[in-house]
Amino acid sequence: MDWETVYERNSVERIKRDKPPLGIREELPALVALGYEAMNEEDVVRLQWWGLYHDKPKVGTFMLRVKIPSGILAPSRLRRIGEVANRYGRGDAELTTRQCIQLHWLELGRLADVFADLEDAGITSAGGCGDTVRNIT
């Protein structure tokens, strides 16, 4: 099978070819200005590489999967994740089967602050979703 056939059959591969997924963070100000309802599905797919999915049902908020390599997390980082959940979400978080942490109810307009607060503590969501290496279950 050639690449053109792959791109025709697999929209995610086409999206990755057209725009590098990790570059979506640089576009957050434009997406915020556009608004949640006007975001196209391709941008939503690209956000997955930063650990973001629509909350279900699609109510205008996101779920962020914070990547915890090997499931090992310092107490200070766990505390920061809790602070972020309280500040930007609804105060709760979920542990996943793959030893990550999911935060729900995050608004598009606050995502840059969420990323900054996490990164300030050495925490990333890069690779929390999308085509990436994941923890073993």
PDB file of C-alpha atoms in Angstrom:
ATOM      1  CA  MET A   1       0.000   0.000   0.000  1.00  0.00           C
ATOM      2  CA  ASP A   2       1.358   3.451  -0.850  1.00  0.00           C
ATOM      3  CA  TRP A   3       1.239   6.531   1.408  1.00  0.00           C
ATOM      4  CA  GLU A   4      -1.443   8.290  -0.621  1.00  0.00           C
ATOM      5  CA  THR A   5      -3.773   5.347  -0.023  1.00  0.00           C
ATOM      6  CA  VAL A   6      -2.939   5.449   3.685  1.00  0.00           C
ATOM      7  CA  TYR A   7      -3.743   9.184   3.813  1.00  0.00           C
ATOM      8  CA  GLU A   8      -7.054   8.618   2.019  1.00  0.00           C
ATOM      9  CA  ARG A   9      -8.095   5.818   4.367  1.00  0.00           C
ATOM     10  CA  ASN A  10      -6.701   7.099   7.653  1.00  0.00           C
ATOM     11  CA  SER A  11      -7.599  10.662   8.579  1.00  0.00           C
ATOM     12  CA  VAL A  12      -5.253  10.731  11.584  1.00  0.00           C
ATOM     13  CA  GLU A  13      -2.237   9.927   9.403  1.00  0.00           C
ATOM     14  CA  ARG A  14      -3.302  12.681   7.008  1.00  0.00           C
ATOM     15  CA  ILE A  15      -3.669  15.154   9.889  1.00  0.00           C
ATOM     16  CA  LYS A  16      -0.176  14.279  11.154  1.00  0.00           C
ATOM     17  CA  ARG A  17       1.246  14.741   7.665  1.00  0.00           C
ATOM     18  CA  ASP A  18      -0.425  18.119   7.153  1.00  0.00           C
ATOM     19  CA  LYS A  19       0.485  19.666  10.527  1.00  0.00           C
ATOM     20  CA  PRO A  20       2.805  18.291  13.209  1.00  0.00           C
ATOM     21  CA  PRO A  21       0.531  17.415  16.154  1.00  0.00           C
ATOM     22  CA  LEU A  22       2.794  18.785  18.889  1.00  0.00           C
ATOM     23  CA  GLY A  23       2.692  22.213  17.216  1.00  0.00           C
ATOM     24  CA  ILE A  24      -0.928  22.687  18.308  1.00  0.00           C
ATOM     25  CA  ARG A  25       0.230  24.259  21.595  1.00  0.00           C
ATOM     26  CA  GLU A  26       1.523  27.266  19.652  1.00  0.00           C
ATOM     27  CA  GLU A  27      -1.957  27.666  18.166  1.00  0.00           C
ATOM     28  CA  LEU A  28      -3.829  27.752  21.495  1.00  0.00           C
ATOM     29  CA  PRO A  29      -4.344  31.553  21.496  1.00  0.00           C
ATOM     30  CA  ALA A  30      -5.957  31.351  18.048  1.00  0.00           C
ATOM     31  CA  LEU A  31      -8.133  28.402  19.114  1.00  0.00           C
ATOM     32  CA  VAL A  32      -9.260  30.271  22.226  1.00  0.00           C
ATOM     33  CA  ALA A  33     -10.180  33.285  20.074  1.00  0.00           C
ATOM     34  CA  LEU A  34     -12.071  30.986  17.714  1.00  0.00           C
ATOM     35  CA  GLY A  35     -13.990  29.337  20.552  1.00  0.00           C
ATOM     36  CA  TYR A  36     -14.737  25.735  21.451  1.00  0.00           C
ATOM     37  CA  GLU A  37     -17.807  25.381  19.247  1.00  0.00           C
ATOM     38  CA  ALA A  38     -15.940  26.597  16.148  1.00  0.00           C
ATOM     39  CA  MET A  39     -12.908  24.314  16.555  1.00  0.00           C
ATOM     40  CA  ASN A  40     -12.501  21.850  13.717  1.00  0.00           C
ATOM     41  CA  GLU A  41     -12.149  18.154  14.426  1.00  0.00           C
ATOM     42  CA  GLU A  42      -8.606  18.075  13.026  1.00  0.00           C
ATOM     43  CA  ASP A  43      -7.425  20.471  15.734  1.00  0.00           C
ATOM     44  CA  VAL A  44      -9.196  18.393  18.369  1.00  0.00           C
ATOM     45  CA  VAL A  45      -7.326  15.314  17.079  1.00  0.00           C
ATOM     46  CA  ARG A  46      -4.007  17.199  17.205  1.00  0.00           C
ATOM     47  CA  LEU A  47      -4.676  18.183  20.828  1.00  0.00           C
ATOM     48  CA  GLN A  48      -4.536  14.482  21.693  1.00  0.00           C
ATOM     49  CA  TRP A  49      -0.744  14.568  21.405  1.00  0.00           C
ATOM     50  CA  TRP A  50      -0.811  16.912  24.410  1.00  0.00           C
ATOM     51  CA  GLY A  51      -3.105  14.539  26.311  1.00  0.00           C
ATOM     52  CA  LEU A  52      -6.387  16.322  25.577  1.00  0.00           C
ATOM     53  CA  TYR A  53      -9.743  14.822  24.622  1.00  0.00           C
ATOM     54  CA  HIS A  54     -13.253  16.247  24.629  1.00  0.00           C
ATOM     55  CA  ASP A  55     -15.002  15.523  27.881  1.00  0.00           C
ATOM     56  CA  LYS A  56     -17.885  13.171  27.125  1.00  0.00           C
ATOM     57  CA  PRO A  57     -20.494  14.199  26.379  1.00  0.00           C
ATOM     58  CA  LYS A  58     -19.057  17.131  24.407  1.00  0.00           C
ATOM     59  CA  VAL A  59     -20.019  19.958  26.723  1.00  0.00           C
ATOM     60  CA  GLY A  60     -17.269  22.448  25.913  1.00  0.00           C
ATOM     61  CA  THR A  61     -14.574  21.107  28.218  1.00  0.00           C
ATOM     62  CA  PHE A  62     -11.604  18.784  27.936  1.00  0.00           C
ATOM     63  CA  MET A  63     -10.072  15.855  29.760  1.00  0.00           C
ATOM     64  CA  LEU A  64      -6.291  16.089  30.171  1.00  0.00           C
ATOM     65  CA  ARG A  65      -4.255  12.928  30.632  1.00  0.00           C
ATOM     66  CA  VAL A  66      -1.060  13.679  32.533  1.00  0.00           C
ATOM     67  CA  LYS A  67       1.685  11.246  31.636  1.00  0.00           C
ATOM     68  CA  ILE A  68       3.370   9.607  34.630  1.00  0.00           C
ATOM     69  CA  PRO A  69       6.389   7.639  33.334  1.00  0.00           C
ATOM     70  CA  SER A  70       6.386   4.158  34.895  1.00  0.00           C
ATOM     71  CA  GLY A  71       3.688   5.368  37.299  1.00  0.00           C
ATOM     72  CA  ILE A  72       6.321   6.950  39.568  1.00  0.00           C
ATOM     73  CA  LEU A  73       5.487  10.413  40.874  1.00  0.00           C
ATOM     74  CA  ALA A  74       7.103  12.596  43.547  1.00  0.00           C
ATOM     75  CA  PRO A  75       4.732  13.900  46.250  1.00  0.00           C
ATOM     76  CA  SER A  76       5.344  17.513  45.185  1.00  0.00           C
ATOM     77  CA  ARG A  77       4.220  16.701  41.655  1.00  0.00           C
ATOM     78  CA  LEU A  78       1.155  14.827  42.867  1.00  0.00           C
ATOM     79  CA  ARG A  79       0.297  17.857  44.995  1.00  0.00           C
ATOM     80  CA  ARG A  80       0.630  20.125  41.951  1.00  0.00           C
ATOM     81  CA  ILE A  81      -1.690  17.921  39.906  1.00  0.00           C
ATOM     82  CA  GLY A  82      -4.227  18.176  42.733  1.00  0.00           C
ATOM     83  CA  GLU A  83      -3.853  21.958  42.789  1.00  0.00           C
ATOM     84  CA  VAL A  84      -4.429  22.105  39.030  1.00  0.00           C
ATOM     85  CA  ALA A  85      -7.519  19.891  39.382  1.00  0.00           C
ATOM     86  CA  ASN A  86      -8.888  22.240  42.043  1.00  0.00           C
ATOM     87  CA  ARG A  87      -7.985  25.464  40.235  1.00  0.00           C
ATOM     88  CA  TYR A  88      -9.060  24.610  36.691  1.00  0.00           C
ATOM     89  CA  GLY A  89     -11.306  21.558  36.932  1.00  0.00           C
ATOM     90  CA  ARG A  90     -13.840  20.419  39.483  1.00  0.00           C
ATOM     91  CA  GLY A  91     -11.400  19.192  42.075  1.00  0.00           C
ATOM     92  CA  ASP A  92     -11.129  15.538  41.175  1.00  0.00           C
ATOM     93  CA  ALA A  93      -8.785  13.333  39.178  1.00  0.00           C
ATOM     94  CA  GLU A  94      -8.679   9.714  37.994  1.00  0.00           C
ATOM     95  CA  LEU A  95      -5.889   7.173  37.988  1.00  0.00           C
ATOM     96  CA  THR A  96      -5.801   5.241  34.733  1.00  0.00           C
ATOM     97  CA  THR A  97      -4.982   1.627  33.975  1.00  0.00           C
ATOM     98  CA  ARG A  98      -1.700   2.825  32.448  1.00  0.00           C
ATOM     99  CA  GLN A  99      -0.714   4.733  35.602  1.00  0.00           C
ATOM    100  CA  CYS A 100      -1.496   8.203  34.301  1.00  0.00           C
ATOM    101  CA  ILE A 101      -3.766  10.820  35.868  1.00  0.00           C
ATOM    102  CA  GLN A 102      -6.787  12.317  34.118  1.00  0.00           C
ATOM    103  CA  LEU A 103      -8.225  15.742  34.905  1.00  0.00           C
ATOM    104  CA  HIS A 104     -11.700  16.637  33.659  1.00  0.00           C
ATOM    105  CA  TRP A 105     -13.747  19.786  33.056  1.00  0.00           C
ATOM    106  CA  LEU A 106     -10.866  21.914  31.745  1.00  0.00           C
ATOM    107  CA  GLU A 107     -11.936  24.899  29.653  1.00  0.00           C
ATOM    108  CA  LEU A 108     -10.223  25.800  26.381  1.00  0.00           C
ATOM    109  CA  GLY A 109      -9.448  29.321  27.576  1.00  0.00           C
ATOM    110  CA  ARG A 110      -7.575  27.998  30.630  1.00  0.00           C
ATOM    111  CA  LEU A 111      -5.462  25.327  28.915  1.00  0.00           C
ATOM    112  CA  ALA A 112      -2.367  27.541  28.552  1.00  0.00           C
ATOM    113  CA  ASP A 113      -2.468  28.164  32.323  1.00  0.00           C
ATOM    114  CA  VAL A 114      -2.971  24.454  33.013  1.00  0.00           C
ATOM    115  CA  PHE A 115       0.080  23.562  30.915  1.00  0.00           C
ATOM    116  CA  ALA A 116       2.169  26.326  32.538  1.00  0.00           C
ATOM    117  CA  ASP A 117       1.265  25.247  36.085  1.00  0.00           C
ATOM    118  CA  LEU A 118       2.087  21.616  35.342  1.00  0.00           C
ATOM    119  CA  GLU A 119       5.322  22.380  33.498  1.00  0.00           C
ATOM    120  CA  ASP A 120       6.446  24.660  36.339  1.00  0.00           C
ATOM    121  CA  ALA A 121       6.522  21.498  38.486  1.00  0.00           C
ATOM    122  CA  GLY A 122       8.251  19.389  35.813  1.00  0.00           C
ATOM    123  CA  ILE A 123       5.050  17.645  34.717  1.00  0.00           C
ATOM    124  CA  THR A 124       4.004  17.117  31.110  1.00  0.00           C
ATOM    125  CA  SER A 125       0.989  15.793  29.314  1.00  0.00           C
ATOM    126  CA  ALA A 126       2.906  15.353  26.043  1.00  0.00           C
ATOM    127  CA  GLY A 127       2.387  11.793  24.916  1.00  0.00           C
ATOM    128  CA  GLY A 128      -0.593  11.271  27.210  1.00  0.00           C
ATOM    129  CA  CYS A 129      -2.624  10.335  24.124  1.00  0.00           C
ATOM    130  CA  GLY A 130      -2.017   9.901  20.409  1.00  0.00           C
ATOM    131  CA  ASP A 131       0.642   7.771  18.730  1.00  0.00           C
ATOM    132  CA  THR A 132       3.172   7.459  21.523  1.00  0.00           C
ATOM    133  CA  VAL A 133       4.990   5.130  23.878  1.00  0.00           C
ATOM    134  CA  ARG A 134       2.756   4.247  26.818  1.00  0.00           C
ATOM    135  CA  ASN A 135       3.158   2.613  30.196  1.00  0.00           C
ATOM    136  CA  ILE A 136       2.647  -1.141  30.307  1.00  0.00           C
ATOM    137  CA  THR A 137      -0.566  -2.436  31.859  1.00  0.00           C
TER     138      THR A 137
END
